[in-house]
Structure formats: structure tokens, C-alpha cells
């Protein structure tokens, strides 16, 4: 049996109480169950507990509902904690971004010292020394330094490009290589990169809880395999069974233009593509391998790049992606109370459709909506709207979904996010596209005689005059898209039901 993408090999550890911040993120969501497997008592600090309501480890952890910006709440959350995992890094930008990140780190470090925490573990980024860094890389370096200079012993792991199913770096490589057989590219595609498999990152994070006391330092971690970025795209293509890509490095860095291009071609939105591209402006290679003196490597050694790609592709093919970069998301207000809209102006588009298909088959289609399954109406119109959203810096349609058949609260479905799921009955999606207002889409089913009644409701809360004009502008398209969507979902459910009926079990009629 081949090892799974995130198989860990750790020496036996003395059980400790650990607090994980960033548990709704890509790394944090995978770290929590592995800490539990190692025998630790795990607490998670989340602003919105509903985001982890459906994760398999929900009932095995203590959930603290609060933020990192309140010293009083932090004191309570850190009570009795031995190890704090700080896995928070915002992809926000703008004035004051770095100062806010640093201030939060200092607040957390002070609270950890006051609570008697033994160790802080932070995951930062590989970067060259004595070089002007991008805003986000500089911020991550600053946060790591804050912890190392604090009163609490800290371990700062510095990792480069993380390769794993659902990681932003892997999605960027995958979509570029899948889409473009010939790629004119900025000069940074010739920069040297040391990637690391997500399974190896998790190995080091879990093992850090067992490091000896009075150890306060950073460790560079990576695969020990250094490639140019264009070689990484070509090795991906080979592993994927595609012809090698022709990557033409142009003698210009063009980070902003490259960020825009990445946002258009990949699922990564502009808000993330710019910092990701900026992080590639310099070589990202380990300067030391001291971690080997303190921690064993994973079973079988560190994962080579091509092997990490193969594991990630296998996870996606088998529908076993645990977390994705997109599922981290941002907190947003839920749908206002229904049916009393609390004084808000609201626009509705409601549809119902009776189907001879049983409710469970209609629900299967509802829960599988989006991603490769599409939206059951005018695919071109959906794609055009997705491209327009991308051009405005929104999510677009390329984010897809984590699993082709099942959804959990907080997960993304293209430009939507699952706000509520009452499995077998109701799916409520909140839009994360750029629009002058808040939008939701509800899909529901209930029994109706021998068949079912499919219910569909689009809800839009306009923001000012622009929101009202926006609804009027898209209303004619809704008049075509939403009725066909209701019909086609019901028809797909009927096709599914017929396909599952044993041959020869058709309903008898009075016809000869």
C-alpha cells in the first residue's frame, strides 16, 4: 500500500494540551486530526465555529469561539495550554496590513507568556537573507521574529512552495500547466525553488510539540530538491501525462501583470495571486538543514517534488481532498432572519418544480452541484459571469469544490460558500462574487406525493442605488437561467433514479 498524501511518522510523544489557531485554514484543518492521532488534547480558536461544524474531528476538540485580537479572550483560551500553533496569515493588503499582523503577533505572544505556555510553533516562509522582500513575505518574517524575541520559546518553520491537494501553490501550478502548452512568462520562472509536500510540513509541525525545552529558533524545511519554477510546471505536466510545456522566460519581472494573468487562468483570486507571485520574485531555498539534528525525517524520507505531485493528483482523483486554500475564506454575515427581513430591501427569485424523482435523488443532484457538474443551465452564461467576476478581483468559477458529491458547512462551490446544509433537505449558498450587495442561493427538496417538490430561491440584498440597478440588469438573465436550472436539476434526478432501477422493474401500464 502506498502512503497517503499526509501520512506522518512521529516518535511517541508525551500528551500535551495544544491550541491551534487557523484551524479553518488549509494547514490548520489538516494538523488538528494529526495532533489528535498523536495523543494530544486539542483546543481550537475560531471566530466562527459553524465553519467547522461538519469536520470529522469536531467532537474530539474543545472549541473556543473568539478572535486573536482580544487579550481577555486569549487569556481564557490559553489557560492550561502547553503548545500554541500560530497558523494565521491574512492575504489582505492595503494600508496598515503589516502593522496589524505584527500587532496581533505581539498580543498573542504576550498572552502566551502570561498564560505560561511552553512553546509557540509558527509556519513562515523561506526567503533569502539581506534582500528586499514583498509585503507579505516581509510580514511573515516579522511575525516569526516577534515570536523568537518573545518570552516564550518558539519554533519558526520556514517553508517554500507547499505541494498538496487543494493548496494554493499546487492549484496555481496545475492550472497554468493544464491550460497553457506555451507560456510566455516573467523572468522569475527561472528562480530556484525548494518545494515541500504538505505531508512533510505536517510531520514537522506535529513533531515540534516534542522538541526539548529551551529551544528557541527557526528551521528551514523543504524537500532538499531545488528546481526552477518552470521546471516545476514541466515536471507537473509530465506527472499529469501531458507534453512538456514550453516556458519562455521574458527579461522582465512584471509581478503585477503576472498576478493578473494568474488570477484569470487559475482559481486564485487577485487578492491572493499578487502576494503569491510576489513571493516568487526571489529564490526560495533552504539555507540550513539543522532540523535533522532535532527531528527525524518522515518514514521513507522527505517527499520528492514529482512524488508530491502524484500524491496530490491521486487525492483529487479519488475525492479525498481534506482541506483547500479556498475553504479558509473570510467571515461574513449570514442570511438575515427569514421570512422577516428585518427591514432590509430584498429581491427574490423563487421557483418550484414537481418531479417524479424521489427526494433522495433530487438531493444527490443538489449536493453535487457546481464544480465539474456545473449549474444545470446555460453554461456559457455562467462562464461569462465568472470571467467578469475574475476581472473585478472576485472568486470566479474556477475554485470548484473539494469533493464531487458531498459538501460541508464553510466549503466553497465555485464563487459560492456553503452557509448552511440540512442534508437531504436544504442547501444554502452565500455568494462571494463581486456585486453591490449580498446574494444567496437556496436549493431545497421535500416529498410531494410519489415524487418530490424542488424549491429554488435566489436572494439579493442590494447595497444602495448600485445594488438596485445591478438586480434590474441581471433580472432578464435570471428569467432564463433559473427556470431552466429548476427543470434540469429535476430531470437529472429522474435520470439518476432510472439508472439505479434494476432492469425489468419498470412500472406496469394498461397499454398492451
PDB file of N, CA and C in Angstrom, residues 46 54 62 80 114 152 160 163 212 236 265 295 306 363 406 417 454 459 507:
ATOM      1  N   UNK A  46     -11.483  29.673  17.016  1.00  0.00           N
ATOM      2  CA  UNK A  46     -12.083  30.066  15.740  1.00  0.00           C
ATOM      3  C   UNK A  46     -13.085  31.182  15.993  1.00  0.00           C
ATOM      4  N   UNK A  54     -18.988  20.559  10.468  1.00  0.00           N
ATOM      5  CA  UNK A  54     -19.103  19.267   9.797  1.00  0.00           C
ATOM      6  C   UNK A  54     -17.792  18.509   9.677  1.00  0.00           C
ATOM      7  N   UNK A  62     -11.825  20.791  21.856  1.00  0.00           N
ATOM      8  CA  UNK A  62     -12.505  21.859  22.585  1.00  0.00           C
ATOM      9  C   UNK A  62     -12.493  23.104  21.709  1.00  0.00           C
ATOM     10  N   UNK A  80      -3.971  26.604  30.574  1.00  0.00           N
ATOM     11  CA  UNK A  80      -3.605  25.189  30.580  1.00  0.00           C
ATOM     12  C   UNK A  80      -2.957  24.691  29.315  1.00  0.00           C
ATOM     13  N   UNK A 114       1.913  35.256  29.494  1.00  0.00           N
ATOM     14  CA  UNK A 114       1.132  35.409  30.711  1.00  0.00           C
ATOM     15  C   UNK A 114       0.422  34.142  31.138  1.00  0.00           C
ATOM     16  N   UNK A 152       8.381  33.501  25.268  1.00  0.00           N
ATOM     17  CA  UNK A 152       8.024  32.085  25.108  1.00  0.00           C
ATOM     18  C   UNK A 152       8.960  31.440  24.088  1.00  0.00           C
ATOM     19  N   UNK A 160       8.913  26.688   1.789  1.00  0.00           N
ATOM     20  CA  UNK A 160       8.683  27.303   0.495  1.00  0.00           C
ATOM     21  C   UNK A 160       7.322  26.932  -0.062  1.00  0.00           C
ATOM     22  N   UNK A 163       3.227  21.749  -1.643  1.00  0.00           N
ATOM     23  CA  UNK A 163       2.549  20.971  -2.669  1.00  0.00           C
ATOM     24  C   UNK A 163       1.644  19.933  -2.017  1.00  0.00           C
ATOM     25  N   UNK A 212      12.858  19.515  22.636  1.00  0.00           N
ATOM     26  CA  UNK A 212      13.311  19.778  24.015  1.00  0.00           C
ATOM     27  C   UNK A 212      13.026  21.215  24.445  1.00  0.00           C
ATOM     28  N   UNK A 236       5.270  18.810 -13.322  1.00  0.00           N
ATOM     29  CA  UNK A 236       3.848  18.563 -13.102  1.00  0.00           C
ATOM     30  C   UNK A 236       3.209  18.008 -14.375  1.00  0.00           C
ATOM     31  N   UNK A 265      -6.300  32.821 -15.173  1.00  0.00           N
ATOM     32  CA  UNK A 265      -6.121  31.456 -15.683  1.00  0.00           C
ATOM     33  C   UNK A 265      -6.365  30.409 -14.603  1.00  0.00           C
ATOM     34  N   UNK A 295      14.862  16.527  14.759  1.00  0.00           N
ATOM     35  CA  UNK A 295      13.659  15.778  14.400  1.00  0.00           C
ATOM     36  C   UNK A 295      13.984  14.769  13.307  1.00  0.00           C
ATOM     37  N   UNK A 306       8.103  15.365  -7.627  1.00  0.00           N
ATOM     38  CA  UNK A 306       7.233  14.597  -8.511  1.00  0.00           C
ATOM     39  C   UNK A 306       6.321  13.672  -7.699  1.00  0.00           C
ATOM     40  N   UNK A 363     -31.922  15.324  -4.011  1.00  0.00           N
ATOM     41  CA  UNK A 363     -30.895  15.818  -3.098  1.00  0.00           C
ATOM     42  C   UNK A 363     -29.488  15.472  -3.594  1.00  0.00           C
ATOM     43  N   UNK A 406     -20.129  15.374  -1.964  1.00  0.00           N
ATOM     44  CA  UNK A 406     -20.566  15.808  -0.641  1.00  0.00           C
ATOM     45  C   UNK A 406     -20.058  17.210  -0.323  1.00  0.00           C
ATOM     46  N   UNK A 417     -20.162  29.903  -1.192  1.00  0.00           N
ATOM     47  CA  UNK A 417     -19.696  29.209   0.009  1.00  0.00           C
ATOM     48  C   UNK A 417     -20.910  28.615   0.722  1.00  0.00           C
ATOM     49  N   UNK A 454     -39.156  20.309  -5.773  1.00  0.00           N
ATOM     50  CA  UNK A 454     -37.881  21.031  -5.755  1.00  0.00           C
ATOM     51  C   UNK A 454     -38.157  22.517  -5.584  1.00  0.00           C
ATOM     52  N   UNK A 459     -31.727  35.112  -3.533  1.00  0.00           N
ATOM     53  CA  UNK A 459     -31.998  36.207  -2.612  1.00  0.00           C
ATOM     54  C   UNK A 459     -30.912  37.255  -2.780  1.00  0.00           C
ATOM     55  N   UNK A 507     -42.481   0.401 -14.340  1.00  0.00           N
ATOM     56  CA  UNK A 507     -43.854   0.426 -13.851  1.00  0.00           C
ATOM     57  C   UNK A 507     -44.783  -0.132 -14.900  1.00  0.00           C
TER      58      UNK A 507
END
